[in-house]
C-alpha cells in the first residue's frame, strides 16, 4: 500500500492534493513525468503528473480534479489510507535548459503539472513569465507557489472574479506582443486551452511545449490506448511523451479519443446498479 | 501383439468435456471442463511408454512425459505432478495453453497412424488434481547459497527462472510492472481459456517456496539494472515480454473504436472490464466487431468480443486458413462459437463518422503468391477488389514489438535491429555481465512454453555463474 501522508482540499474541495509515500519513485521522478495510481482492487489505473516531490521524506504529491468515478473514489481516501498501487515515474522528463525568456501558461489543474516544470526552468536560469488561470477565483490553485518562481505573473479568470477577465490565451497574446524575446512557451491545461495557446504561438513562431493526457492503461507502452498524432506520426504519450511540440499535435483527434468512454463513465458514476436488485433510481 | 498395443487399438483418444458452444459464447467460464479420473486413466493407458519417446524431445522443457503418464495409469496422481514439477513450475498453465499438437503430442508415435496421446489434457488433469487435493511435496530445496537474483517480469519466462533458482538455494525477487503478477498469463490470455485463479495459485506456490514478488516496479524507470546490482543482486534475468502493440499504419487507425488487442485484452482480463461496473475499467462493447489478425491473440479477442455481447464477430486475415498461426483448437473453438472468418482479406482504411467514431473498414481481397522469408505464401492484393464493410469496433491483433523501456535505460545491452535483446541461445547470456534474458523480449511474440524453455536454460546458466563465475 502507498500511504497518504498529507491531504488538502483545494478550490473548495473540487481539487484534491495527496502527498503519498513512494520512496522509489520520489528518488527518480523529474519534472514532466507522471505516475499511475490505482485506489483499490476494483479501481481503474489513472495517470497523474507528479506535482511535487520530497526526496528526503520519500513522498510525491499529486493534484487532481474530481471528474468521474475514479477520482471521486480517490477523494474518499484520507491521511493514513493508501493507494493499492502507484507506478512510476513514467514518461519522458521535460527537457530543461537555459534559453532566456520563457512563458509558462497553466489552466485549471494544469497549473499543478506546470509548476515543477516552471520551477526547473527558473532554476536553470531562465526569466519566467507565468500566466495562470481558472474558471473563477475559487478554482485557482498554486498561486503562491507559482508567484515564488515567476519573474512576472499574470492571473486570469473566465468570470472576471480575480485578475484579468478572460482566458489565459488572451493574456498570452498580449505578453508575446510585448516581449519579442520569448524563446519558449510551455502551455498545460485543458485540451482546448493548449490548442488555442499553440495557435497563438504558431503566429509568433515560438517553440511551444504541451503536456497531453490521453486515456491510458499501463503507462509503459503496452496498450497503445494513449496514441496521439504528432506531425502526422503516431506516438504513444506514455513513452514518447507526455510532452510534445504543441504545433504538431492533432488536438481534435485527442479530444475525440478522450471522449471514447464518456457514456460508460457517466453510467458508472451516476447509475450504479442497486446491490440488492431493486430498480435503478433516476438521478 | 502385446496387450498394451491391443488396448491402444481399441481405445480412441478421450475427448475432454467442454461447455456447449451456444452457452459458453456468452460467459467467461472456462471452455474445456477437464478430465474426470476415469477419463484421465483411460487416456493414460493409451501411452505406449516408448523406449525413445519423441514427446520428451518435443517438449521445450523436456518433461519426463512417459513417467508422469505411467503414474496416472497407476492412479498415483501425486507422483505424477511431482514428476512434472521436476521440469515445469506451471503445469496447470501449460496443460491449458501450450500448443501440444506441434510439441509433445506432435512427436507422439500414436499420432503417426491415429490420434496422439492427449498429453496436454493429462498434464492439466494432474495439475488440477493437485490444486484441489494439495497432497504433493514440492521438489527439495538446496541449502541457501547467499546469492541474490533479480527477475524482471513475472510472465512465464520469469516465473520459470524464479522457480528453478529458488530450488537451487538462491534468493529470488521478481519485479513486476503491473499491480498483479503473471504477465501475459494475466493481462493477455482470457479467463475462459486460463482462469486467473489458476495463475494466482501457481504464483502462490512459488511464493511458498520463498520467491519474493514486488509489483508496481517498472524496471528501467522505477529502478535500473545497474541500480539492482548496486543493491546487491548478483545476477539479473530479464523476461519483460514483447509488450509493444503493432498497428497497421493505415488511415483512420486513431478513430474511437479502433483498439490494439493488448488494450482490449488488458481492459478485459487484468482490469476485469467484463465485470464493469462492479470493476471500474470500461471495455468498449461493439455490436459488430472485426478482429484483424490470425493468431491466438486474434482468436482470444474475437471470442472475448462475443462474450461481451457482440451480435457479430468477424476475423479478417490476409492469408488463407492454412497460414493462420493460431492453434487449431483455438480456431475450432472460435468457429464453434460462431466467429466468422473473412480470409484473404486485408484492411486498407478505417472509416469514421463525423464524430470520429469507427463505422466501417475498407478492405481489399488478397491472393497468395510465392512464399516469403517466413516460408508462408505471400498475400498479394487483387487490384480493384476494394469494398467497405460496416463495423463499430475493430481490434488490431497483428503482433507486438519489443518494448523499449528497459533496454533504453540500459546502455550496455546489445539489441538486434528490431530492438530485441541479443543473447547466446544456449545460455540466455546477454552482452552485459551478470544479465540474462529470455522469452518474447529475445524471440519476439512466441508461446508460453518457449518462454519457459528459455527461462529454464537461463536459470541453469545463472546457477553455473553463481557457482563458478561468468
XYZ file of C-alpha atoms in Angstrom:
753
model
C 0.000 0.000 0.000
C 1.151 3.523 -0.793
C 0.150 5.616 2.209
C -1.236 9.141 2.019
C 0.674 11.372 4.450
C -0.954 14.700 3.592
C -4.267 15.586 2.086
C -5.537 19.030 1.202
C -8.732 20.167 -0.393
C -8.127 22.972 -2.835
C -10.601 25.097 -4.748
C -13.405 24.430 -2.306
C -12.944 20.644 -2.375
C -13.211 20.132 -6.123
C -9.433 19.739 -6.416
C -7.548 17.383 -4.084
C -3.873 17.256 -3.178
C -2.392 13.970 -1.971
C 1.153 13.579 -0.703
C 1.917 9.867 -0.970
C 4.705 7.674 0.392
C 6.518 6.292 -2.660
C 10.239 6.403 -1.890
C 11.445 4.579 -5.014
C 9.523 6.974 -7.250
C 10.471 10.072 -5.225
C 14.155 9.291 -5.789
C 13.712 9.097 -9.535
C 10.970 11.438 -10.671
C 11.790 14.519 -12.745
C 9.619 17.457 -13.842
C 7.132 16.438 -16.518
C 6.892 12.789 -15.503
C 3.771 11.074 -14.258
C 2.623 8.130 -12.172
C -0.302 5.744 -12.478
C -2.475 5.355 -9.416
C -4.956 2.652 -8.572
C -7.032 3.146 -5.461
C -8.379 -0.322 -4.781
C -8.789 -3.827 -6.127
C -11.680 -2.874 -8.381
C -10.285 0.546 -9.302
C -9.022 1.867 -12.617
C -5.428 2.796 -13.351
C -5.370 6.603 -13.579
C -2.340 8.603 -14.806
C -1.487 11.817 -12.938
C 1.502 14.064 -13.363
C 3.714 14.434 -10.302
C 3.237 17.958 -8.945
C 5.950 17.878 -6.308
C 8.468 15.601 -4.669
C 10.215 15.316 -1.316
C 13.211 13.029 -1.707
C 14.158 13.048 1.993
C 10.658 12.119 3.109
C 10.270 9.707 0.181
C 6.991 11.258 -0.915
C 5.410 12.506 -4.118
C 2.496 14.900 -4.488
C -0.330 14.627 -6.975
C -3.132 17.122 -7.515
C -6.305 16.130 -9.303
C -9.772 17.375 -10.015
C -12.740 15.183 -9.173
C -14.335 14.455 -12.554
C -15.594 10.859 -12.522
C -15.996 7.707 -10.538
C -12.292 7.012 -10.062
C -11.294 10.476 -8.922
C -14.366 10.539 -6.660
C -13.036 7.333 -5.126
C -9.583 8.913 -4.748
C -11.231 11.791 -2.912
C -12.577 9.475 -0.212
C -9.027 8.433 0.749
C -7.898 10.148 3.949
C -4.478 10.594 5.564
C -3.356 7.129 6.679
C -5.291 5.415 3.886
C -3.400 4.430 0.801
C -3.449 3.645 -2.859
C -3.243 -0.026 -3.781
C -0.746 0.860 -6.490
C 1.411 3.805 -7.514
C 3.596 3.106 -10.534
C 6.331 5.259 -11.997
C 7.940 7.540 -12.731
C 6.606 7.211 -16.270
C 7.068 9.241 -19.433
C 9.942 11.418 -20.598
C 11.099 14.207 -18.288
C 10.826 17.772 -19.552
C 13.888 18.915 -21.425
C 15.164 21.744 -19.231
C 17.789 24.201 -20.447
C 18.570 27.867 -20.266
C 17.032 29.547 -23.298
C 16.448 33.043 -21.907
C 12.873 34.216 -21.543
C 10.073 31.628 -21.218
C 6.324 31.915 -20.778
C 4.582 29.267 -18.659
C 0.846 29.051 -19.212
C -1.324 26.962 -16.891
C -5.062 26.392 -16.821
C -7.062 24.713 -14.050
C -5.345 21.618 -12.633
C -2.796 22.006 -15.421
C -1.098 24.501 -13.081
C -0.140 21.544 -10.863
C 1.629 19.924 -13.823
C 3.150 23.239 -14.903
C 4.603 24.239 -11.536
C 7.540 21.774 -11.274
C 8.443 22.485 -14.916
C 8.304 26.255 -14.414
C 10.380 25.898 -11.251
C 13.008 23.820 -13.076
C 13.116 26.372 -15.890
C 13.624 29.127 -13.320
C 16.377 27.137 -11.572
C 18.081 26.642 -14.929
C 18.457 30.422 -15.122
C 15.533 31.379 -17.341
C 13.411 34.509 -16.992
C 9.952 33.069 -16.272
C 6.713 34.824 -17.124
C 3.741 32.872 -15.790
C 0.147 33.122 -16.883
C -2.248 31.069 -14.812
C -5.996 30.906 -14.969
C -9.138 29.172 -13.849
C -12.890 29.422 -14.314
C -13.164 31.567 -11.194
C -11.154 32.742 -8.187
C -12.115 29.732 -6.033
C -10.803 27.254 -8.604
C -7.379 28.872 -8.948
C -4.643 26.728 -7.403
C -0.962 27.127 -6.502
C -0.963 30.910 -6.909
C 1.590 31.372 -4.120
C 3.924 28.652 -5.370
C 3.829 29.986 -8.908
C 4.490 33.542 -7.708
C 7.671 32.437 -5.917
C 9.259 31.022 -9.068
C 7.997 33.630 -11.531
C 9.724 36.839 -12.567
C 6.386 38.146 -13.782
C 2.981 36.653 -13.182
C -0.467 37.182 -14.672
C -3.691 35.752 -13.356
C -6.948 35.438 -15.256
C -10.392 34.069 -14.556
C -13.110 33.241 -17.052
C -15.729 35.095 -14.997
C -13.517 38.003 -14.003
C -13.757 37.212 -10.303
C -9.962 37.627 -9.977
C -7.201 39.084 -12.113
C -7.830 39.654 -15.813
C -11.346 38.907 -17.004
C -10.710 36.412 -19.808
C -8.727 33.424 -20.965
C -5.031 32.761 -20.386
C -4.647 32.782 -24.150
C -5.760 36.439 -24.304
C -3.003 37.332 -21.882
C -0.529 35.096 -23.710
C -1.112 37.057 -26.900
C -0.563 40.334 -25.097
C 2.613 39.091 -23.397
C 4.065 37.804 -26.664
C 3.340 41.138 -28.357
C 5.153 42.982 -25.594
C 8.068 40.541 -25.330
C 9.645 39.813 -28.678
C 12.472 37.912 -26.968
C 10.397 34.973 -25.660
C 12.168 31.772 -26.654
C 9.831 29.091 -25.321
C 6.232 28.680 -24.242
C 5.043 25.845 -22.012
C 1.253 25.514 -22.027
C -0.534 22.975 -19.847
C -4.233 22.729 -19.151
C -7.456 21.571 -20.790
C -7.007 20.428 -24.407
C -8.916 23.381 -25.936
C -6.661 25.749 -23.982
C -3.499 24.036 -25.203
C -4.844 24.091 -28.729
C -5.643 27.794 -28.552
C -2.279 28.611 -26.969
C -0.469 26.676 -29.697
C -2.357 28.560 -32.397
C -1.211 31.863 -30.920
C 2.429 30.836 -30.536
C 2.417 29.484 -34.081
C 1.709 33.021 -35.321
C 4.624 34.303 -33.272
C 6.787 31.318 -34.361
C 7.732 30.431 -30.794
C 8.519 26.846 -29.792
C 5.732 25.508 -27.600
C 5.607 22.506 -25.296
C 2.303 20.991 -24.200
C 1.596 18.029 -21.895
C -1.055 15.601 -23.115
C -3.380 13.495 -21.020
C -4.930 10.806 -23.243
C -6.647 7.675 -21.963
C -4.027 5.252 -20.737
C -3.953 1.874 -19.001
C -0.474 0.585 -18.305
C 1.619 3.701 -18.950
C 4.520 1.614 -20.257
C 3.775 1.467 -23.976
C 1.923 -1.793 -23.830
C -1.696 -1.000 -24.611
C -1.391 1.717 -27.254
C -4.522 3.401 -25.900
C -2.723 6.724 -25.453
C -1.720 7.097 -29.086
C -1.720 10.632 -30.373
C -0.956 12.074 -33.793
C 2.106 14.295 -33.693
C 3.039 15.864 -37.006
C 1.130 13.097 -38.776
C 3.034 10.377 -36.923
C 1.530 8.115 -34.288
C 3.194 8.477 -30.877
C 2.412 6.899 -27.530
C 2.004 9.631 -24.912
C 3.167 7.272 -22.146
C 6.631 6.515 -23.531
C 7.206 9.182 -26.206
C 5.520 11.935 -24.175
C 3.566 13.156 -22.311
C 5.102 16.404 -23.623
C 5.088 17.204 -27.310
C 5.637 20.104 -29.661
C 2.376 21.989 -29.382
C 2.424 22.938 -33.058
C 2.478 19.303 -34.163
C -0.364 17.898 -32.054
C -3.696 16.860 -33.593
C -5.837 18.269 -30.781
C -9.187 17.479 -32.399
C -8.326 13.807 -32.588
C -7.121 13.869 -28.973
C -10.418 15.385 -27.838
C -12.404 12.722 -29.695
C -10.305 9.949 -28.204
C -10.683 11.415 -24.717
C -14.453 11.201 -25.085
C -14.394 7.481 -26.004
C -15.615 6.236 -22.641
C -17.751 9.215 -21.605
C -21.032 7.302 -21.795
C -19.717 4.312 -19.869
C -18.193 6.504 -17.212
C -21.353 8.505 -16.719
C -23.264 5.241 -16.377
C -20.789 4.035 -13.833
C -20.783 7.251 -11.858
C -24.458 8.047 -11.795
C -26.285 4.785 -12.244
C -24.513 2.266 -10.078
C -26.825 -0.758 -10.137
C -28.582 -1.409 -6.872
C -26.717 -4.103 -4.943
C -29.898 -5.839 -3.786
C -31.521 -5.797 -7.207
C -34.106 -3.052 -6.813
C -34.911 -0.909 -9.798
C -32.491 1.888 -10.556
C -33.313 5.291 -9.167
C -33.100 8.054 -11.742
C -30.597 10.659 -10.715
C 0.843 -58.446 -30.385
C 1.317 -57.193 -26.838
C -1.546 -56.442 -24.513
C -0.674 -52.746 -24.480
C -0.895 -52.188 -28.201
C -4.194 -54.021 -28.449
C -5.680 -51.665 -25.854
C -4.381 -48.776 -27.886
C -6.155 -50.100 -30.892
C -9.406 -50.396 -29.019
C -9.336 -47.111 -27.193
C -9.811 -43.831 -29.037
C -8.334 -40.578 -27.722
C -10.511 -39.492 -24.830
C -12.235 -36.212 -25.568
C -12.248 -33.592 -22.866
C -15.760 -32.478 -21.962
C -16.454 -28.855 -22.910
C -19.096 -26.238 -22.263
C -21.718 -26.173 -25.002
C -20.700 -23.565 -27.610
C -24.078 -21.851 -27.525
C -23.870 -21.407 -23.773
C -20.191 -20.562 -23.412
C -20.216 -17.869 -26.094
C -21.969 -15.656 -23.569
C -19.988 -16.465 -20.414
C -16.394 -16.133 -19.254
C -16.190 -19.570 -17.622
C -13.531 -21.956 -18.795
C -14.413 -23.747 -22.035
C -12.862 -27.231 -21.560
C -14.036 -28.754 -18.298
C -11.135 -31.127 -17.615
C -10.868 -34.913 -17.447
C -12.522 -36.984 -14.776
C -10.318 -39.570 -13.028
C -11.799 -42.276 -15.267
C -11.142 -40.356 -18.467
C -7.599 -39.497 -17.369
C -6.751 -43.095 -16.528
C -8.254 -44.345 -19.788
C -6.302 -41.775 -21.788
C -3.086 -42.514 -19.884
C -3.468 -46.202 -20.699
C -3.087 -45.348 -24.395
C 0.549 -44.330 -23.871
C 2.959 -46.879 -25.354
C 5.727 -45.969 -22.880
C 8.168 -45.749 -25.779
C 11.808 -46.515 -25.065
C 12.855 -43.479 -27.109
C 9.944 -41.122 -26.507
C 9.554 -38.384 -29.108
C 7.251 -36.452 -26.789
C 10.059 -35.587 -24.348
C 12.281 -34.083 -27.000
C 9.223 -32.332 -28.455
C 8.672 -30.565 -25.143
C 10.674 -27.334 -24.794
C 11.279 -28.064 -21.098
C 11.720 -31.848 -21.562
C 9.180 -33.093 -19.042
C 9.563 -36.861 -18.469
C 6.199 -37.469 -20.090
C 6.109 -41.299 -20.153
C 6.969 -41.368 -16.441
C 4.207 -38.967 -15.388
C 1.677 -40.733 -17.589
C 2.710 -44.081 -16.103
C 1.908 -42.726 -12.621
C -1.570 -41.793 -13.873
C -2.224 -45.310 -15.127
C -1.430 -46.468 -11.590
C -3.791 -43.887 -10.109
C -0.908 -42.111 -8.366
C -1.683 -38.545 -9.408
C 0.517 -37.106 -6.688
C 3.584 -38.890 -8.037
C 2.573 -37.682 -11.489
C 2.552 -33.996 -10.518
C 5.819 -34.355 -8.619
C 7.364 -35.792 -11.780
C 6.127 -32.801 -13.839
C 7.303 -30.273 -11.246
C 10.854 -31.526 -11.732
C 10.814 -29.724 -15.084
C 7.822 -27.422 -15.139
C 6.715 -24.949 -12.484
C 3.457 -24.072 -14.285
C 1.706 -27.295 -15.320
C -1.847 -26.013 -14.841
C -0.974 -23.182 -17.219
C 0.892 -25.297 -19.774
C -1.765 -28.007 -19.762
C -4.149 -25.312 -20.953
C -2.262 -23.027 -23.294
C 0.689 -24.949 -24.771
C 0.452 -25.787 -28.474
C 0.763 -29.503 -27.653
C -0.199 -30.546 -31.158
C 3.079 -29.215 -32.532
C 5.215 -30.036 -29.483
C 4.898 -33.152 -27.278
C 1.817 -34.534 -28.995
C 3.202 -33.649 -32.390
C 6.022 -36.117 -31.762
C 3.859 -38.889 -30.248
C 4.244 -42.143 -32.149
C 0.494 -42.849 -31.875
C -0.124 -39.714 -33.854
C 1.522 -41.260 -36.908
C -1.454 -43.543 -37.517
C -4.216 -42.211 -35.354
C -4.602 -39.706 -32.529
C -1.670 -38.782 -30.303
C -1.939 -39.305 -26.558
C -3.648 -36.219 -25.069
C -0.545 -35.246 -23.100
C -1.734 -31.675 -22.531
C -5.076 -32.814 -21.151
C -3.280 -35.233 -18.815
C -0.891 -32.560 -17.616
C -3.830 -30.297 -16.902
C -5.616 -33.126 -15.093
C -2.788 -33.846 -12.646
C -2.156 -30.148 -12.043
C -5.831 -29.564 -11.277
C -6.000 -32.697 -9.121
C -3.116 -31.364 -7.059
C -4.664 -27.889 -6.793
C -7.762 -29.421 -5.278
C -6.150 -32.087 -3.061
C -2.843 -30.457 -2.215
C -1.010 -33.698 -1.433
C 2.257 -33.411 -3.343
C 5.590 -32.378 -1.914
C 7.455 -29.635 -3.712
C 10.851 -30.628 -5.065
C 13.625 -30.454 -2.441
C 15.272 -27.043 -1.951
C 19.055 -26.774 -1.820
C 20.669 -25.032 1.166
C 20.976 -21.252 0.860
C 23.856 -20.017 -1.282
C 23.571 -16.432 -0.076
C 23.316 -15.249 -3.697
C 20.570 -12.848 -4.819
C 18.884 -12.926 -8.194
C 16.509 -10.297 -9.595
C 13.960 -11.442 -12.152
C 12.409 -8.679 -14.241
C 8.913 -9.579 -15.387
C 6.588 -12.169 -13.903
C 5.401 -13.863 -17.080
C 6.124 -17.479 -17.964
C 9.877 -16.947 -18.517
C 10.390 -15.057 -15.270
C 8.307 -17.453 -13.189
C 10.279 -20.405 -14.555
C 13.633 -18.796 -13.749
C 12.406 -17.936 -10.263
C 11.087 -21.447 -9.651
C 14.328 -23.085 -10.765
C 16.715 -20.791 -8.895
C 14.824 -20.822 -5.606
C 15.169 -24.626 -5.579
C 18.900 -24.283 -6.133
C 19.197 -22.258 -2.941
C 19.412 -18.717 -4.337
C 17.365 -15.794 -3.066
C 14.972 -14.651 -5.806
C 12.964 -11.433 -6.158
C 10.634 -10.892 -9.104
C 9.873 -7.313 -10.183
C 6.581 -6.772 -11.982
C 5.423 -3.509 -13.579
C 1.713 -4.265 -13.266
C -0.119 -4.461 -9.950
C -0.575 -8.228 -10.317
C 1.975 -10.943 -11.190
C 1.623 -13.278 -14.171
C 2.459 -11.125 -17.171
C 0.751 -12.232 -20.358
C -0.955 -15.045 -18.435
C -2.886 -12.362 -16.532
C -3.345 -9.490 -18.957
C -3.393 -11.363 -22.248
C -4.994 -14.779 -22.015
C -8.729 -14.610 -21.297
C -10.449 -16.133 -18.309
C -12.321 -18.681 -20.459
C -9.016 -20.126 -21.644
C -6.936 -19.699 -18.496
C -8.746 -18.744 -15.273
C -6.813 -16.085 -13.351
C -7.302 -18.121 -10.194
C -5.050 -20.804 -11.642
C -2.253 -18.369 -12.429
C -2.613 -16.892 -8.943
C -2.259 -20.344 -7.384
C 0.820 -21.229 -9.416
C 2.382 -17.894 -8.394
C 1.424 -18.534 -4.782
C 3.182 -21.893 -4.902
C 6.380 -20.110 -5.934
C 5.939 -17.651 -3.083
C 5.569 -20.538 -0.659
C 8.926 -21.795 -1.913
C 10.374 -18.413 -0.945
C 10.229 -16.344 -4.131
C 9.563 -12.662 -3.360
C 7.382 -10.661 -5.733
C 7.496 -6.867 -5.937
C 4.656 -5.489 -8.028
C 4.355 -1.899 -9.318
C 8.060 -1.674 -10.140
C 8.861 -0.676 -13.714
C 12.466 -1.733 -14.169
C 14.080 0.876 -16.398
C 12.011 3.601 -14.748
C 11.491 2.934 -11.025
C 14.891 1.252 -10.812
C 17.551 0.418 -13.424
C 19.514 -2.787 -13.912
C 22.684 -1.103 -12.661
C 20.889 0.059 -9.534
C 19.751 -3.503 -8.886
C 23.392 -4.595 -8.987
C 24.240 -1.741 -6.593
C 21.520 -3.045 -4.282
C 23.372 -6.347 -4.037
C 21.802 -8.540 -6.685
C 24.365 -10.948 -8.118
C 22.511 -11.766 -11.331
C 19.514 -10.455 -13.256
C 17.148 -12.217 -15.614
C 15.160 -10.023 -17.997
C 11.871 -11.513 -19.144
C 9.787 -8.468 -19.879
C 7.968 -9.834 -22.921
C 7.328 -8.005 -26.167
C 4.620 -5.677 -24.988
C 4.515 -3.023 -27.694
C 1.432 -3.325 -29.863
C 1.855 -3.218 -33.636
C -0.621 -1.261 -35.691
C -1.429 -1.454 -39.380
C -0.399 2.147 -40.160
C -3.423 2.739 -42.340
C -5.720 5.793 -42.354
C -8.289 6.082 -39.574
C -6.433 3.943 -37.076
C -6.854 6.524 -34.304
C -10.644 6.639 -34.629
C -12.596 5.919 -31.472
C -13.461 2.243 -31.739
C -10.105 1.020 -33.047
C -8.037 -0.689 -30.339
C -4.956 -2.837 -30.067
C -5.626 -6.369 -28.866
C -3.303 -5.569 -25.951
C -5.546 -2.744 -24.815
C -8.747 -4.713 -25.352
C -7.485 -7.792 -23.542
C -5.811 -5.846 -20.718
C -9.027 -3.956 -20.056
C -10.976 -7.195 -20.048
C -8.586 -9.553 -18.272
C -6.253 -7.671 -15.949
C -8.681 -4.858 -15.163
C -11.679 -7.210 -15.193
C -13.579 -4.920 -17.518
C -16.033 -7.717 -18.260
C -17.292 -7.207 -14.712
C -17.939 -3.473 -15.315
C -19.480 -1.626 -13.489
C -18.577 -3.788 -10.477
C -14.980 -3.097 -11.578
C -14.292 0.467 -12.689
C -12.489 -0.071 -16.003
C -14.809 0.014 -19.013
C -14.324 -2.096 -22.146
C -15.764 -0.844 -25.427
C -18.658 -3.069 -26.364
C -19.150 -3.427 -30.082
C -22.233 -4.926 -31.682
C -20.469 -5.636 -34.956
C -16.847 -6.412 -34.193
C -13.951 -7.005 -36.542
C -10.668 -8.502 -35.349
C -7.667 -8.158 -37.624
C -5.100 -10.947 -37.431
C -4.893 -14.723 -37.441
C -3.005 -15.692 -34.286
C -4.093 -16.899 -30.869
C -4.431 -13.311 -29.685
C -6.874 -12.593 -32.522
C -8.928 -15.652 -31.516
C -8.868 -14.513 -27.876
C -10.008 -11.015 -28.794
C -12.786 -12.295 -31.087
C -14.127 -14.732 -28.523
C -13.954 -12.034 -25.850
C -15.989 -9.666 -28.014
C -18.668 -12.323 -28.375
C -18.799 -12.806 -24.635
C -19.104 -9.057 -24.108
C -22.319 -9.154 -26.115
C -21.461 -8.609 -29.775
C -24.074 -9.723 -32.313
C -21.493 -10.475 -34.950
C -17.744 -11.045 -34.737
C -15.506 -11.447 -37.756
C -11.833 -12.281 -38.087
C -10.147 -10.566 -41.006
C -6.906 -12.250 -42.049
C -4.842 -11.511 -45.109
C -3.710 -15.063 -45.838
C -5.659 -18.318 -46.033
C -6.642 -20.678 -43.250
C -3.554 -22.840 -43.714
C -1.245 -19.965 -42.863
C -3.143 -18.884 -39.755
C -0.706 -19.002 -36.829
C -3.402 -19.692 -34.214
C -3.671 -23.128 -32.626
C -6.135 -25.414 -34.383
C -8.028 -25.850 -31.139
C -8.475 -22.092 -30.795
C -9.682 -21.707 -34.382
C -12.031 -24.620 -33.872
C -13.403 -23.209 -30.600
C -13.912 -19.824 -32.232
C -15.771 -21.379 -35.158
C -17.996 -23.422 -32.879
C -18.941 -20.250 -31.053
C -19.969 -18.575 -34.285
C -16.992 -16.356 -35.138
C -16.905 -15.707 -38.904
C -13.644 -15.888 -40.816
C -13.008 -13.469 -43.654
C -9.803 -14.873 -45.103
C -7.577 -13.467 -47.851
C -8.824 -10.028 -46.897
C -6.758 -7.045 -45.810
C -7.899 -3.731 -44.299
C -6.726 -0.640 -46.137
C -8.599 2.099 -44.262
C -10.791 2.555 -41.205
C -13.899 4.599 -41.944
C -15.215 7.050 -39.360
C -18.285 9.212 -38.961
C -18.351 12.953 -38.270
C -17.905 12.278 -34.537
C -14.633 10.449 -35.127
C -16.140 7.061 -34.344
C -15.452 3.948 -36.354
C -18.323 2.898 -38.624
C -16.625 0.572 -41.092
C -13.491 -0.786 -42.694
C -12.406 -0.652 -46.275
C -10.745 -3.923 -47.242
C -9.112 -5.401 -50.288
C -9.185 -9.033 -51.401
C -5.894 -10.878 -51.455
C -4.499 -13.881 -53.294
C -1.487 -15.982 -52.378
C 1.731 -15.548 -54.306
C 5.191 -17.015 -53.837
C 6.435 -17.973 -50.337
C 8.129 -15.105 -48.446
C 11.016 -15.221 -45.948
C 8.701 -16.773 -43.327
C 8.037 -19.683 -45.696
C 4.396 -18.757 -45.968
C 2.899 -17.800 -49.303
C 2.875 -14.039 -49.584
C -0.525 -12.407 -49.862
C -0.873 -10.066 -52.849
C -3.732 -7.554 -53.244
C -6.239 -8.188 -56.032
C -6.466 -4.912 -57.961
C -9.822 -3.178 -57.864
C -11.332 -5.545 -55.299
C -11.758 -2.939 -52.550
C -15.008 -2.986 -50.612
C -16.329 -1.345 -47.448
C -17.897 -3.362 -44.667
C -19.672 -1.915 -41.627
C -18.498 -2.457 -38.052
C -18.472 -0.486 -34.809
C -15.394 -1.919 -33.111
C -12.092 -3.029 -34.619
C -9.378 -4.829 -32.711
C -5.905 -4.924 -34.205
C -4.162 -8.201 -33.339
C -1.224 -8.286 -35.733
C 1.516 -8.946 -33.197
C 3.742 -7.000 -30.854
C 7.197 -5.496 -30.940
C 9.907 -5.057 -28.322
C 9.020 -2.667 -25.517
C 11.938 -0.224 -25.234
C 11.559 0.974 -21.622
C 14.115 -1.352 -20.060
C 16.515 -1.541 -22.982
C 16.617 2.245 -23.467
C 17.630 2.702 -19.832
C 20.490 0.185 -20.103
C 23.267 1.433 -22.343
C 25.391 -1.731 -22.490
C 22.725 -4.213 -23.572
C 23.138 -5.256 -27.216
C 19.932 -5.353 -29.261
C 19.088 -6.554 -32.746
C 17.642 -4.239 -35.382
C 14.097 -4.775 -34.091
C 15.030 -3.851 -30.528
C 15.029 -7.379 -29.147
C 17.826 -8.332 -26.741
C 20.676 -10.334 -28.272
C 21.580 -13.425 -26.248
C 23.599 -16.571 -26.559
C 20.790 -19.010 -27.438
C 22.298 -21.842 -25.408
C 22.514 -19.893 -22.140
C 20.456 -16.736 -22.471
C 23.523 -14.629 -21.580
C 23.319 -11.034 -22.818
C 26.204 -8.722 -23.712
C 26.069 -7.290 -20.179
C 27.864 -9.180 -17.465
C 25.507 -10.738 -14.941
C 22.406 -10.185 -17.094
C 20.405 -12.893 -18.853
C 17.287 -12.528 -20.982
C 14.665 -14.846 -22.395
C 11.120 -15.119 -23.692
C 9.446 -12.695 -26.068
C 11.962 -9.856 -25.442
C 14.519 -12.105 -27.161
C 12.445 -14.005 -29.719
C 9.526 -11.692 -30.396
C 5.978 -12.937 -29.774
C 6.070 -16.702 -29.232
C 4.462 -19.220 -26.919
C 4.282 -19.651 -23.167
C 6.260 -22.886 -23.241
C 9.046 -21.493 -25.439
C 9.466 -18.662 -22.949
C 9.599 -21.237 -20.188
C 12.209 -23.242 -22.094
C 14.332 -20.098 -22.415
C 13.828 -19.467 -18.702
C 14.950 -22.976 -17.871
C 18.199 -22.633 -19.890
C 18.901 -19.201 -18.409
C 18.310 -20.474 -14.868
C 20.818 -23.271 -15.477
C 23.365 -20.763 -16.769
C 22.705 -18.303 -13.915
C 23.223 -21.116 -11.421
C 26.521 -22.022 -13.069
C 27.583 -18.371 -12.949
C 26.683 -18.008 -9.288
C 28.582 -21.225 -8.546
C 31.594 -20.975 -10.856
C 31.722 -17.482 -12.354
C 30.878 -15.875 -15.720
